[in-house]
CSV table of C-alpha atoms in Angstrom, one decimal:
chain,number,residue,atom,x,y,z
Y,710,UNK,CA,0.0,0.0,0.0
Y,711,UNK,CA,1.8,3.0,-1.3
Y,712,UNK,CA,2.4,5.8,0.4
Y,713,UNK,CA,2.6,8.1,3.4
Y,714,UNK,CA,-1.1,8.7,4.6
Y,715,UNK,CA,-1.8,7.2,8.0
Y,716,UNK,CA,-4.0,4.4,6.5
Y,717,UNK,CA,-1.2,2.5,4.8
Y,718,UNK,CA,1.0,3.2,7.4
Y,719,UNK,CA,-1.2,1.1,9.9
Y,720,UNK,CA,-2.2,-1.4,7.2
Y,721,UNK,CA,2.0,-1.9,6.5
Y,722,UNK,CA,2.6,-1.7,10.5
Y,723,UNK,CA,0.8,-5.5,10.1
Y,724,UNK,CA,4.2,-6.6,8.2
Y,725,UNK,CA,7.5,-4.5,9.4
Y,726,UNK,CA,8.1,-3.4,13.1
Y,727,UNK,CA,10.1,-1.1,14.5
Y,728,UNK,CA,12.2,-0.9,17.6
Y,729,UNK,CA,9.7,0.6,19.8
Y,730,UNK,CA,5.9,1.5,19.5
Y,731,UNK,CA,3.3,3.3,21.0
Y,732,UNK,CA,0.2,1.0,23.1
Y,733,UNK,CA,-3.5,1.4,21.9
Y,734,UNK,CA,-4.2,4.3,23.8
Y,735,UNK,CA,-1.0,6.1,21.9
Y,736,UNK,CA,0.3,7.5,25.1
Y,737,UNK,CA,2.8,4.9,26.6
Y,738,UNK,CA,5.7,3.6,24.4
Y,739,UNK,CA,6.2,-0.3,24.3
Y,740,UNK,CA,9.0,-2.0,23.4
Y,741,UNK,CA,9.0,-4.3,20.1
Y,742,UNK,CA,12.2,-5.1,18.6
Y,743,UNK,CA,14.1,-3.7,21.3
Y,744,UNK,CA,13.7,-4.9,24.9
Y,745,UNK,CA,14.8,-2.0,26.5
Y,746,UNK,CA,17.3,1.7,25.8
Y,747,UNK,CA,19.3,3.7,27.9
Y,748,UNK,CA,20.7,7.5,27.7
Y,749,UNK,CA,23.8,5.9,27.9
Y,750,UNK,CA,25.6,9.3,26.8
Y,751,UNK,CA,24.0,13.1,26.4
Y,752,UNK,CA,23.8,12.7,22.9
Y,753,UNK,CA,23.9,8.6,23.0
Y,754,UNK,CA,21.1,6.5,23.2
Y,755,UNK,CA,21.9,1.9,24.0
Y,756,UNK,CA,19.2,-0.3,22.8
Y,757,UNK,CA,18.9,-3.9,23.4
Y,758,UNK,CA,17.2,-5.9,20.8
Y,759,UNK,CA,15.3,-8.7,20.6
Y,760,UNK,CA,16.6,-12.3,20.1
Y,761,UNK,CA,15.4,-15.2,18.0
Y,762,UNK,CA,13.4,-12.6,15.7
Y,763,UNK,CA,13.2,-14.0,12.0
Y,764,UNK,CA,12.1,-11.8,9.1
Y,765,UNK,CA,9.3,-13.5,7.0
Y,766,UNK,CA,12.2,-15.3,4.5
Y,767,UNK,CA,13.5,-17.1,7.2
Y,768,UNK,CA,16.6,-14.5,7.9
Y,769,UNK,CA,17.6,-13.7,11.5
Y,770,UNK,CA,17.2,-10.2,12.4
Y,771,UNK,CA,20.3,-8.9,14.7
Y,772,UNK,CA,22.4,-5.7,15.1
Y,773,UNK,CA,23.4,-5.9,11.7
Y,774,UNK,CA,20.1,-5.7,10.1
Y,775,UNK,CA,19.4,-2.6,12.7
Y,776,UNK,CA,22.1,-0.8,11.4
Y,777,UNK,CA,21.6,-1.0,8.3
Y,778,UNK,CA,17.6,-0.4,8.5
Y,779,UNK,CA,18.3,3.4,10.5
Y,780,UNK,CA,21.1,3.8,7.6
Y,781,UNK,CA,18.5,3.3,4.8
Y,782,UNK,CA,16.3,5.5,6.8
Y,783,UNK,CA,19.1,8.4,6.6
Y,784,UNK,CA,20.3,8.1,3.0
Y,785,UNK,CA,19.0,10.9,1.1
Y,786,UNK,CA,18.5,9.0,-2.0
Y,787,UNK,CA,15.8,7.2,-0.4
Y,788,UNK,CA,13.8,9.9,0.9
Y,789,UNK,CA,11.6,8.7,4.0
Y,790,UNK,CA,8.3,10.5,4.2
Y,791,UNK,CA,9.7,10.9,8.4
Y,792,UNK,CA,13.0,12.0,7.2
Y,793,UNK,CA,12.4,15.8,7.7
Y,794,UNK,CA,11.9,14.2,11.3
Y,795,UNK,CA,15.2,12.1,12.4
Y,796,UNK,CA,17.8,13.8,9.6
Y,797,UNK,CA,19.3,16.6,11.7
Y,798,UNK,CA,18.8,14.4,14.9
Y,799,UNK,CA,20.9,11.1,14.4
Y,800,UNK,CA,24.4,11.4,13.3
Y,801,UNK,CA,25.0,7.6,13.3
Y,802,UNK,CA,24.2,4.4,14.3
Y,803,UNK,CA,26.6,1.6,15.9
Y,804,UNK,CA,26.8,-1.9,16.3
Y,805,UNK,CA,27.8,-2.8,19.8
Y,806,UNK,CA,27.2,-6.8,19.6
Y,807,UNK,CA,25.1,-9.0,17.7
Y,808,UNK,CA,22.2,-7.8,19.8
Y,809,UNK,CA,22.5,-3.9,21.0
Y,810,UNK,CA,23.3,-0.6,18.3
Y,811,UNK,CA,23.9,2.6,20.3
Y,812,UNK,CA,22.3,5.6,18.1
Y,813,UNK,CA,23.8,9.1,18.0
Y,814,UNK,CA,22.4,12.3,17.9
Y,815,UNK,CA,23.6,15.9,17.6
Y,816,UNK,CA,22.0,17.2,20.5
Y,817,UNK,CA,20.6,15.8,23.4
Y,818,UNK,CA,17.4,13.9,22.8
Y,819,UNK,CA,14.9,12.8,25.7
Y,820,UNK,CA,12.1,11.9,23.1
Y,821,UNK,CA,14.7,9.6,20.6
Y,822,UNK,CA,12.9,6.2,21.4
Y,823,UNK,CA,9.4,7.8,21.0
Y,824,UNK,CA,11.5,9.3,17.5
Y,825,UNK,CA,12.1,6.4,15.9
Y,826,UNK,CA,8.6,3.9,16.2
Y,827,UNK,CA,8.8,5.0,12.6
Y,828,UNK,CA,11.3,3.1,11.4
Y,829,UNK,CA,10.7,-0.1,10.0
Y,830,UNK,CA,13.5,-2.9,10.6
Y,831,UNK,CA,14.2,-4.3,6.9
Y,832,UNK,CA,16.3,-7.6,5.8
Y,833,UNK,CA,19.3,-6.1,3.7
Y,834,UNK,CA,19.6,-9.5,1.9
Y,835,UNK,CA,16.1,-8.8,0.5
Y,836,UNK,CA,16.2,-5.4,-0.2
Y,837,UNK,CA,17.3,-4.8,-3.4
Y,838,UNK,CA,16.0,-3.0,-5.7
Y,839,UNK,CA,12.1,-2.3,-5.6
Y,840,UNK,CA,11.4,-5.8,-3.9
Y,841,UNK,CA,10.8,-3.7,-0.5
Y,842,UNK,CA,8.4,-1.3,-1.6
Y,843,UNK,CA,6.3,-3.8,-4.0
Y,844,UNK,CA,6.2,-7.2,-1.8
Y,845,UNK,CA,7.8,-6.0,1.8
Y,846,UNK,CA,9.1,-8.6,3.9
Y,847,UNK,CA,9.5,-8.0,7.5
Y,848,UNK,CA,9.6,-9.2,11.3
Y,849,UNK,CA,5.5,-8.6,11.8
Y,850,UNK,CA,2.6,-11.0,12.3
Y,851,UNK,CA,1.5,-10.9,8.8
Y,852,UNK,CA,3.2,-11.1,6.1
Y,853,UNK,CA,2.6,-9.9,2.4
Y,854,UNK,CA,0.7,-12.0,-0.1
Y,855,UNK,CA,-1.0,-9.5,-2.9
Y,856,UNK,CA,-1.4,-5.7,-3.5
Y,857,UNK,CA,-3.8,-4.9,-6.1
Y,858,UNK,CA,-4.0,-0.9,-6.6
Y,859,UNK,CA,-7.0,0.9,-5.6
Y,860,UNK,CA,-8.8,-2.4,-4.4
Y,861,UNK,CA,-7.1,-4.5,-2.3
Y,862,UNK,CA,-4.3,-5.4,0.0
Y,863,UNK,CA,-4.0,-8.9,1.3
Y,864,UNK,CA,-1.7,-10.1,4.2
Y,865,UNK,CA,-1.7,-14.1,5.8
Y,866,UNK,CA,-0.6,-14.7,9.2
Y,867,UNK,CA,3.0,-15.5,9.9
Y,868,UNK,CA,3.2,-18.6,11.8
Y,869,UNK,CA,6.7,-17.9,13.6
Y,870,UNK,CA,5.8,-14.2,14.8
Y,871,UNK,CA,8.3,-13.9,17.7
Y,872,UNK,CA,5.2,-13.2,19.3
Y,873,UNK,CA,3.6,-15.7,19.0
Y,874,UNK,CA,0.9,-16.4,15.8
Y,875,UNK,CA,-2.6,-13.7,15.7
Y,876,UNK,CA,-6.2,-15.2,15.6
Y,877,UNK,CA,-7.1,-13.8,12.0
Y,878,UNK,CA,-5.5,-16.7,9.2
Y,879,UNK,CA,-5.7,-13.4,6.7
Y,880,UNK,CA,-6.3,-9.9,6.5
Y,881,UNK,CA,-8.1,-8.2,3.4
Y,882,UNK,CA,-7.8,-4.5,3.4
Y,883,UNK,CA,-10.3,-3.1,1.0
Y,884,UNK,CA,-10.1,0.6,-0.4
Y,885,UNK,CA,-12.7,2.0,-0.2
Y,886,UNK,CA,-12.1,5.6,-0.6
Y,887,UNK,CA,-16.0,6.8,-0.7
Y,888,UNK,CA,-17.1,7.1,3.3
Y,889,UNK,CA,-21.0,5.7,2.2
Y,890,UNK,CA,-19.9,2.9,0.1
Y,891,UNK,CA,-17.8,1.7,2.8
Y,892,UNK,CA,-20.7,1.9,5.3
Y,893,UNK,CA,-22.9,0.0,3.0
Y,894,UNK,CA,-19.8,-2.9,2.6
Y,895,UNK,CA,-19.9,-3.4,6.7
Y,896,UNK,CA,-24.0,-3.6,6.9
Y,897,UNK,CA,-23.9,-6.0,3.7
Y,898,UNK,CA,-21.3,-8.4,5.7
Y,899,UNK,CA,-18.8,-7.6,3.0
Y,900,UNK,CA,-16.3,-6.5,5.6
Y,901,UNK,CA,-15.4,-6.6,9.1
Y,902,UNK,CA,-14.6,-3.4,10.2
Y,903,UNK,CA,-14.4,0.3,8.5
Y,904,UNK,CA,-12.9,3.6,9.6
Y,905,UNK,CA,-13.5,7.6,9.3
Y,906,UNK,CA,-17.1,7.4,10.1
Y,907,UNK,CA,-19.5,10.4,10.2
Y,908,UNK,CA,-21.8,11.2,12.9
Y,909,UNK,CA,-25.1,10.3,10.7
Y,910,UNK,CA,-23.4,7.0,9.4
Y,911,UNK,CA,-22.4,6.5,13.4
Y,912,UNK,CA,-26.1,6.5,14.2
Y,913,UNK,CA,-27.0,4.6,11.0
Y,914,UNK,CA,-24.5,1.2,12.1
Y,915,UNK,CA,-25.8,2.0,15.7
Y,916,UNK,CA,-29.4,1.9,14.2
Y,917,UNK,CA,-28.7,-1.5,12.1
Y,918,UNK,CA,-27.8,-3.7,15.2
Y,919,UNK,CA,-24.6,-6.3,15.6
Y,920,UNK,CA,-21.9,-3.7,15.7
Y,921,UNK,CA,-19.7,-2.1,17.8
Y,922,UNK,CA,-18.1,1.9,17.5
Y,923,UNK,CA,-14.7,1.5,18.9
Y,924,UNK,CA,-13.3,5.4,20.0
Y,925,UNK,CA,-9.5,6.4,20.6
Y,926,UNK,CA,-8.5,10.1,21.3
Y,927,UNK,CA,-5.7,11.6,18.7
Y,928,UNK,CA,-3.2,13.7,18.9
Y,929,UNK,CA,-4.3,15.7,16.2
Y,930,UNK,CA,-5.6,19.2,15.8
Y,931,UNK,CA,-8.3,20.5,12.9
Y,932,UNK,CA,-8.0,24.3,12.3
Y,933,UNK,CA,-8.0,26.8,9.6
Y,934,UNK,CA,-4.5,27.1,8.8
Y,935,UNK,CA,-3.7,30.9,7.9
Y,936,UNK,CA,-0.6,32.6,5.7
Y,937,UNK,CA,0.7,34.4,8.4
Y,938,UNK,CA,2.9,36.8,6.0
Y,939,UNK,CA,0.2,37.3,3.4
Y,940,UNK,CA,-2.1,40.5,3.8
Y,941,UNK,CA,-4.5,41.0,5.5
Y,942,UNK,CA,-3.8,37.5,7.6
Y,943,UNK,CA,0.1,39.2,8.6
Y,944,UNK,CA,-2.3,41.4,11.5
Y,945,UNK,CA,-2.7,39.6,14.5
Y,946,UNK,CA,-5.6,41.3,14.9
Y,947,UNK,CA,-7.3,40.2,12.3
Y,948,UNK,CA,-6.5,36.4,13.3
Y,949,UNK,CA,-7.8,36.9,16.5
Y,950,UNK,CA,-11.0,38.3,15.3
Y,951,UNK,CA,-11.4,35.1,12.9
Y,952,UNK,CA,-11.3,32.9,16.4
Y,953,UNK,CA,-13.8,35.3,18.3
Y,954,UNK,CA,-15.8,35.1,14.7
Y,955,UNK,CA,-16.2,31.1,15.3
Y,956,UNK,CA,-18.3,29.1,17.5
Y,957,UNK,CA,-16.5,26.2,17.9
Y,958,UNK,CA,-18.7,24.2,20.5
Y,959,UNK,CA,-22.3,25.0,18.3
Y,960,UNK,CA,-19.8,23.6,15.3
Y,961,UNK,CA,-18.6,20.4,17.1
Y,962,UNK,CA,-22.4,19.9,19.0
Y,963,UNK,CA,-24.0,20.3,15.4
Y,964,UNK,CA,-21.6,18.2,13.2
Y,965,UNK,CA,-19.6,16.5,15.3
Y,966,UNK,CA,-21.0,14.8,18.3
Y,967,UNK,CA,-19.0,12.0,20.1
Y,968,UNK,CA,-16.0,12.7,17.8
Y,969,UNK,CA,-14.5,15.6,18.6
Y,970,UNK,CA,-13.9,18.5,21.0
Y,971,UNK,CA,-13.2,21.8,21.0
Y,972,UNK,CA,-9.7,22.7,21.0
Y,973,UNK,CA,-8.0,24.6,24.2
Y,974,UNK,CA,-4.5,24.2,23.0
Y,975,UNK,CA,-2.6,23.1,20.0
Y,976,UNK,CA,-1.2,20.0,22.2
Y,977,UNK,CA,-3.4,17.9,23.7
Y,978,UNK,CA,-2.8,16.5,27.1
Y,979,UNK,CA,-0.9,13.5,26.4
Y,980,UNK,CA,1.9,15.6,24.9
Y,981,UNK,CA,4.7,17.1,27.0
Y,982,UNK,CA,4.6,20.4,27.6
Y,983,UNK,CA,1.0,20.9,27.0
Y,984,UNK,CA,-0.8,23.9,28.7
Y,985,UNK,CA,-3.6,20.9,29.3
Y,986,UNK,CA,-6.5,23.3,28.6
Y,987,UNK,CA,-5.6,26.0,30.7
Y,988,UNK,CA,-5.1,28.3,27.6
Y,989,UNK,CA,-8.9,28.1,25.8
Y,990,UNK,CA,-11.2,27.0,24.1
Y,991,UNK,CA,-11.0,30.5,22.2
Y,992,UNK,CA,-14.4,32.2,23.3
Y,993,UNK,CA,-17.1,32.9,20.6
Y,994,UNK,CA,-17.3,37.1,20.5
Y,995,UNK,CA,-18.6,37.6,17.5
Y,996,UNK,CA,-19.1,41.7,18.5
Y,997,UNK,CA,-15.4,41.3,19.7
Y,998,UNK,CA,-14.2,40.1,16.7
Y,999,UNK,CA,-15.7,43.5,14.6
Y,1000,UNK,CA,-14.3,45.2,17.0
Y,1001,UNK,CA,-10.9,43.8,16.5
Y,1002,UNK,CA,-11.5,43.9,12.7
Y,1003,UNK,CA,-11.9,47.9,12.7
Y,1004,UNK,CA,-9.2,48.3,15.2
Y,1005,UNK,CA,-7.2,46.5,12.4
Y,1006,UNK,CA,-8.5,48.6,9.7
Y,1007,UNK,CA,-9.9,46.0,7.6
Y,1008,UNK,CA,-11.7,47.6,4.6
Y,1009,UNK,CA,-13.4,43.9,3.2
Y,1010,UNK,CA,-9.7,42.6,1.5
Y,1011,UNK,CA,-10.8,39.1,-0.1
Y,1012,UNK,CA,-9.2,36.0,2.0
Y,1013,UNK,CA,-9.5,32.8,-0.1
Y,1014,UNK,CA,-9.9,29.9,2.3
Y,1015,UNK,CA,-10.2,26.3,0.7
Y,1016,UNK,CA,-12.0,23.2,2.6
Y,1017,UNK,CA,-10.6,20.5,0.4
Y,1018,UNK,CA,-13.1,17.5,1.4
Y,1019,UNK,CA,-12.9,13.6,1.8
Y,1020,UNK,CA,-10.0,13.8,4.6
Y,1021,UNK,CA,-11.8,13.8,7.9
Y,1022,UNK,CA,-15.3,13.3,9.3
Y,1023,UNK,CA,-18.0,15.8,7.4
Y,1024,UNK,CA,-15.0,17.8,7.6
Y,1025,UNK,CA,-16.5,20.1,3.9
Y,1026,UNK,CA,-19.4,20.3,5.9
Y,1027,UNK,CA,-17.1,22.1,9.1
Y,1028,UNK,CA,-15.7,24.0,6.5
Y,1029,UNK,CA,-18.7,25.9,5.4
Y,1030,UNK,CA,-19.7,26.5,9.2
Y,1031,UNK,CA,-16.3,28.1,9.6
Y,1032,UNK,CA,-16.7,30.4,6.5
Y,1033,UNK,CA,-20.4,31.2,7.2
Y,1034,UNK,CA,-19.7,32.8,10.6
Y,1035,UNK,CA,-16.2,34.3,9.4
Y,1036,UNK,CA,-18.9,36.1,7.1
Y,1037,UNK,CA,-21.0,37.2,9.5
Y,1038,UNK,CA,-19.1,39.1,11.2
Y,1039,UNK,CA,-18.0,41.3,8.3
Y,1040,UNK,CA,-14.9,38.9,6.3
Y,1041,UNK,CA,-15.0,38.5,2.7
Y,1042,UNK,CA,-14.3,35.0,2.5
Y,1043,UNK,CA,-14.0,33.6,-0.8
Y,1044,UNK,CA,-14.6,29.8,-0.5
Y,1045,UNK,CA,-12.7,26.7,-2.8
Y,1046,UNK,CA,-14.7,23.8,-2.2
Y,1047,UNK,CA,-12.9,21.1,-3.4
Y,1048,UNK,CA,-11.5,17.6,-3.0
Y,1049,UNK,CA,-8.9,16.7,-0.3
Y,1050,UNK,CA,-6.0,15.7,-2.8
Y,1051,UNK,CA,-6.6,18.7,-5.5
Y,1052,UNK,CA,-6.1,21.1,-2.3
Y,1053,UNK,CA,-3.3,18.9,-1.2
Y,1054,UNK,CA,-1.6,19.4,-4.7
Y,1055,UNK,CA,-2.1,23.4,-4.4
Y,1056,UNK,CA,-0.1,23.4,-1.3
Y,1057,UNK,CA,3.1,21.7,-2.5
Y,1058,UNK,CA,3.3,25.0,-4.5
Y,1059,UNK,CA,3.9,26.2,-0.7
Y,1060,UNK,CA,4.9,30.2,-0.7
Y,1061,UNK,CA,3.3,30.7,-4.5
Y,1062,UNK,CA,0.0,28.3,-3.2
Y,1063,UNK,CA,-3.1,30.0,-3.8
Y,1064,UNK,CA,-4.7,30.0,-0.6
Y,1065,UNK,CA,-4.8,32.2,2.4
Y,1066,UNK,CA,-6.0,29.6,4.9
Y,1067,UNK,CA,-7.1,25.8,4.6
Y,1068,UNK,CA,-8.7,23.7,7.0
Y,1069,UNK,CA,-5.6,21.6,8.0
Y,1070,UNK,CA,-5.4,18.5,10.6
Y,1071,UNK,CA,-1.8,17.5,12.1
Y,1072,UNK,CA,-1.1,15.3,15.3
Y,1073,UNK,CA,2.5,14.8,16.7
Y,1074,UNK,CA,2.9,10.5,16.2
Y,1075,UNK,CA,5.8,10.7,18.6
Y,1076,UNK,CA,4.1,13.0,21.8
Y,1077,UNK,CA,6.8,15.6,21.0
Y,1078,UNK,CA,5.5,19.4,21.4
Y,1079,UNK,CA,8.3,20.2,19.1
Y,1080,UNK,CA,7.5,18.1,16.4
Y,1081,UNK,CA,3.6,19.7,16.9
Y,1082,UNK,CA,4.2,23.0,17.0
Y,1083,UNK,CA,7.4,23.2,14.9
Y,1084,UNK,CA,4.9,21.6,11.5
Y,1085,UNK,CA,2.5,24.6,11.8
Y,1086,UNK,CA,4.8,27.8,13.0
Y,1087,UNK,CA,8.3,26.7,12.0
Y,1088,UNK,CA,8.6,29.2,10.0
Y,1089,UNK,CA,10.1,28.7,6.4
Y,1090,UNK,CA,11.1,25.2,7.0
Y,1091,UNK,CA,7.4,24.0,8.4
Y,1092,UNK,CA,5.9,20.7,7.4
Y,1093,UNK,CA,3.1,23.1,6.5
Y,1094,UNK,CA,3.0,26.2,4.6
Y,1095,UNK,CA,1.8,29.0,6.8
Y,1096,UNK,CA,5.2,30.9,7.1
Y,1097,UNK,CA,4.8,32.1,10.8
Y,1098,UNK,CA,7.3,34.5,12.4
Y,1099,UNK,CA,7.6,35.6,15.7
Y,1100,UNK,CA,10.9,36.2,17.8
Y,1101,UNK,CA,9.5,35.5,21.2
Y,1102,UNK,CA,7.8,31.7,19.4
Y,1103,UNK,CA,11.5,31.3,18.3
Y,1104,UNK,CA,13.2,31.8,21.6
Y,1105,UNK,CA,10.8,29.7,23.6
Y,1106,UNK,CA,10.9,26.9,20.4
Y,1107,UNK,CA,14.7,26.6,20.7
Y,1108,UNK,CA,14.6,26.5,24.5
Y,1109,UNK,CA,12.6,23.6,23.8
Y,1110,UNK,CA,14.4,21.6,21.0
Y,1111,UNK,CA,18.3,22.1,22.8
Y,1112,UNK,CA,16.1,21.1,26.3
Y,1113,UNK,CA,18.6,17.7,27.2
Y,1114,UNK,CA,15.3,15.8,29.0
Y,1115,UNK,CA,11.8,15.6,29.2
Y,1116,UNK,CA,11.6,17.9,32.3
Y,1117,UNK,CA,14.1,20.4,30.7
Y,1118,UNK,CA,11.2,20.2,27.5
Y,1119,UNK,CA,7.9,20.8,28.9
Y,1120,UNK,CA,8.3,24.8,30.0
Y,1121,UNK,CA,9.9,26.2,27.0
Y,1122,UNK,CA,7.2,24.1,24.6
Y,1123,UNK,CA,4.1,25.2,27.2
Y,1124,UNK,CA,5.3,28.9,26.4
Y,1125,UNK,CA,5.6,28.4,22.5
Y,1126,UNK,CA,2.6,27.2,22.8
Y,1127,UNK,CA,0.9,29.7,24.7
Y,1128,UNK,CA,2.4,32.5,22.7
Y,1129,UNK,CA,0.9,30.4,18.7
Y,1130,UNK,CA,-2.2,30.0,20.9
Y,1131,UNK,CA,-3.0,33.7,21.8
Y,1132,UNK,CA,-1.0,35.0,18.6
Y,1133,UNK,CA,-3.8,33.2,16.5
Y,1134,UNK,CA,-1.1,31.4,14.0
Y,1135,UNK,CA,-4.3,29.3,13.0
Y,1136,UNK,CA,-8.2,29.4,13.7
Y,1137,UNK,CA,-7.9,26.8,16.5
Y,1138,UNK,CA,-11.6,24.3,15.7
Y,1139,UNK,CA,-11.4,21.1,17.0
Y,1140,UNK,CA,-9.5,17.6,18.4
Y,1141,UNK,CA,-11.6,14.7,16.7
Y,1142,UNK,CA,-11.7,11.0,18.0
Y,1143,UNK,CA,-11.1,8.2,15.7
Y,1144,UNK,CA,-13.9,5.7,15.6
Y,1145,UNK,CA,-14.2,2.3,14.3
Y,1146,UNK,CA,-17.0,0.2,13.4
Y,1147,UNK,CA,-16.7,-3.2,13.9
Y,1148,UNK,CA,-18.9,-6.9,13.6
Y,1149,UNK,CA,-19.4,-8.1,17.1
């Protein structure tokens, strides 16, 4: 399953392991092909791997195949979709004995095991060539059988999982790209399980009897993502007045029920260095935000905001809420309604990107603040394009990236994020819930 979305990362996750991963809840790390780590050094990190772990061909993984996975991961040639995160971090990776690598970085880095549950442990001996990327072979309890491209992807157990063999003989993973279709396919038996569900398709499963909704909480936030150097959205002012302009609770009690909350930070709670609510929900002044539009002097300057739908729960119907009451209070919005992957293809244009804002979801997958923050208001080098600047967000961002624990993290990242919060970098909606609907 091509690519870097979240979806084929779970669905490949079945096949190749990594050294450490996170628990169903996503807030503990576990270890997986490593037993345990140390900070052995400041900017040196020991991990202990597993022993009598075979890949799916048979071939032992060790040391050696460690090394030689986290090298892979760092050659630029191959271009990891997480290589923007662990590039500048690790400097090199050891072999100590057949089973323990130490990893090096270039600063201190408390969050380093969290870091890497991205990278996936490869067989060298196999990977030549494109065999990796069309039939992978790795240490996981399935292992690969048939990939046919926007249908299927089909995985069989593997017997000698180190941990011992899963319940399910085979796993079929339809694509089902269309959210009602795949509702239909659960209630007609045609599958076991589906995911991104709406709240009216929630009800409708509910409704049909011999199903279960599964929820887990996400680090992710949904928000109007805004060109902080573009006029007029390089005021302040003016981004403030487009979170007094929104009513994000009548939005999330209205459309989203049972799958999302109302955002009162950029990080949610699980994330070190989170102001844990104390900073919001942004209230919904409506008066206030005129207010702050004529303090600004805004004379009714078009902002183009795009909702590209198909990405999250009746996420193009959130996006019309969102531009309906930016309206009201006196904005001339001009709306792009479009599809998720048209407005993902504007914004690779980045600075020359035709949009002023965009609804926009990002989570960190490693509980780092830096990693959170740093996508949305790093500036020119952001994961995303809204080219935010402000010295007193730099100072408190560095604090936080040079911080040498977890301790030394958490008050420089609860001040960056204070200061993005009540600087309005974004219109701050929403953090959804993923659900899951499943046979009983």
């Amino acid at each position: 399953l091509p690519g870097n979305s979240a979806a084929a990362f779970s669905a490949n996750r079945h096949i190749t392991e990594a050294l450490t991963f996170f628990d169903a809840t996503g807030n503990t790390l576990e270890p997986v092909l490593a037993t345990s780590w140390e900070q052995v050094e400041p900017t040196t990190w020991r991990f202990s791997l597993r022993e009598g772990v075979t890949f799916h061909n048979g071939n032992e993984f060790n040391a050696d195949t460690a090394v030689y996975s986290f090298e892979k991961s760092l050659d630029p040639e191959f271009g990891t979709w997480y290589g923007f995160v662990i590039d500048s971090v690790i400097t090199g990776v050891e072999k100590v004995d057949e089973f323990t690598i130490d990893i090096m970085t270039a600063d201190p880095q408390p969050l380093l095991p969290n870091m890497i549950a991205v990278v996936d442990m490869v067989d060298p001996a196999y990977d030549e060539g494109e065999q990796q990327n069309i039939a992978p072979v790795g240490t996981g309890p399935y292992q690969f059988t048939e990939f046919v491209s926007l249908s299927q992807y089909v995985m069989d157990r593997y017997d000698d999982y180190w941990g011992g063999p899963e319940a399910y003989s085979r796993i079929t993973w339809r694509i089902i790209p269309e959210q009602a279709t795949r509702v239909d396919a659960l209630l007609a038996g045609e599958v076991a399980a589906i995911n991104s569900i709406s709240v009216e398709d929630i009800q409708r499963i509910q409704d049909a009897g011999g199903f279960t909704i599964a929820s887990s909480p996400t680090t992710r936030l949904i928000m109007i993502a805004l060109r902080n150097d573009r006029a007029p959205l390089d005021n302040p002012l003016i981004r403030q007045a487009m979170n007094f302009a929104v009513n994000k609770q009548e939005i999330v009690d209205a459309l989203l029920p049972g799958i999302a909350v109302p955002a009162d930070g950029i990080l949610v709670d699980a994330i070190p260095g989170s102001n844990e609510g104390s900073l919001g929900p942004w209230p919904y002044d409506p008066d206030r935000a005129r207010e702050l539009l004529d303090e600004a002097g805004y004379n009714g300057e078009p902002i183009t905001i795009a909702i590209g739908a198909g990405r999250y729960p009746s996420d193009g119907d959130v996006g019309l809420a969102v531009v309906n009451q930016l309206q009201e209070v006196g904005l001339n919005i001009e709306l792009e309604a479009i599809e998720y992957s048209t407005m993902q293809a504007e914004l690779s244009n980045r600075a020359d990107a035709a949009y002023d804002g965009w609804l926009q979801g990002w989570g960190s997958f490693y509980l780092s603040p830096t990693y959170e923050l740093e996508a949305f208001f790093g500036g020119e080098d952001a994961a995303l394009p809204l080219f935010y600047s402000n010295p007193e967000y730099d100072a408190a961002i560095s604090e936080a990236i040079s911080a040498a624990t977890v301790e030394e993290l958490a008050p420089p990242s609860s001040e960056a994020e204070r200061i993005a919060w009540e600087d309005a970098g974004g219109i701050f909606l929403y953090f959804p819930v993923d659900n899951l609907a499943h046979v009983d």
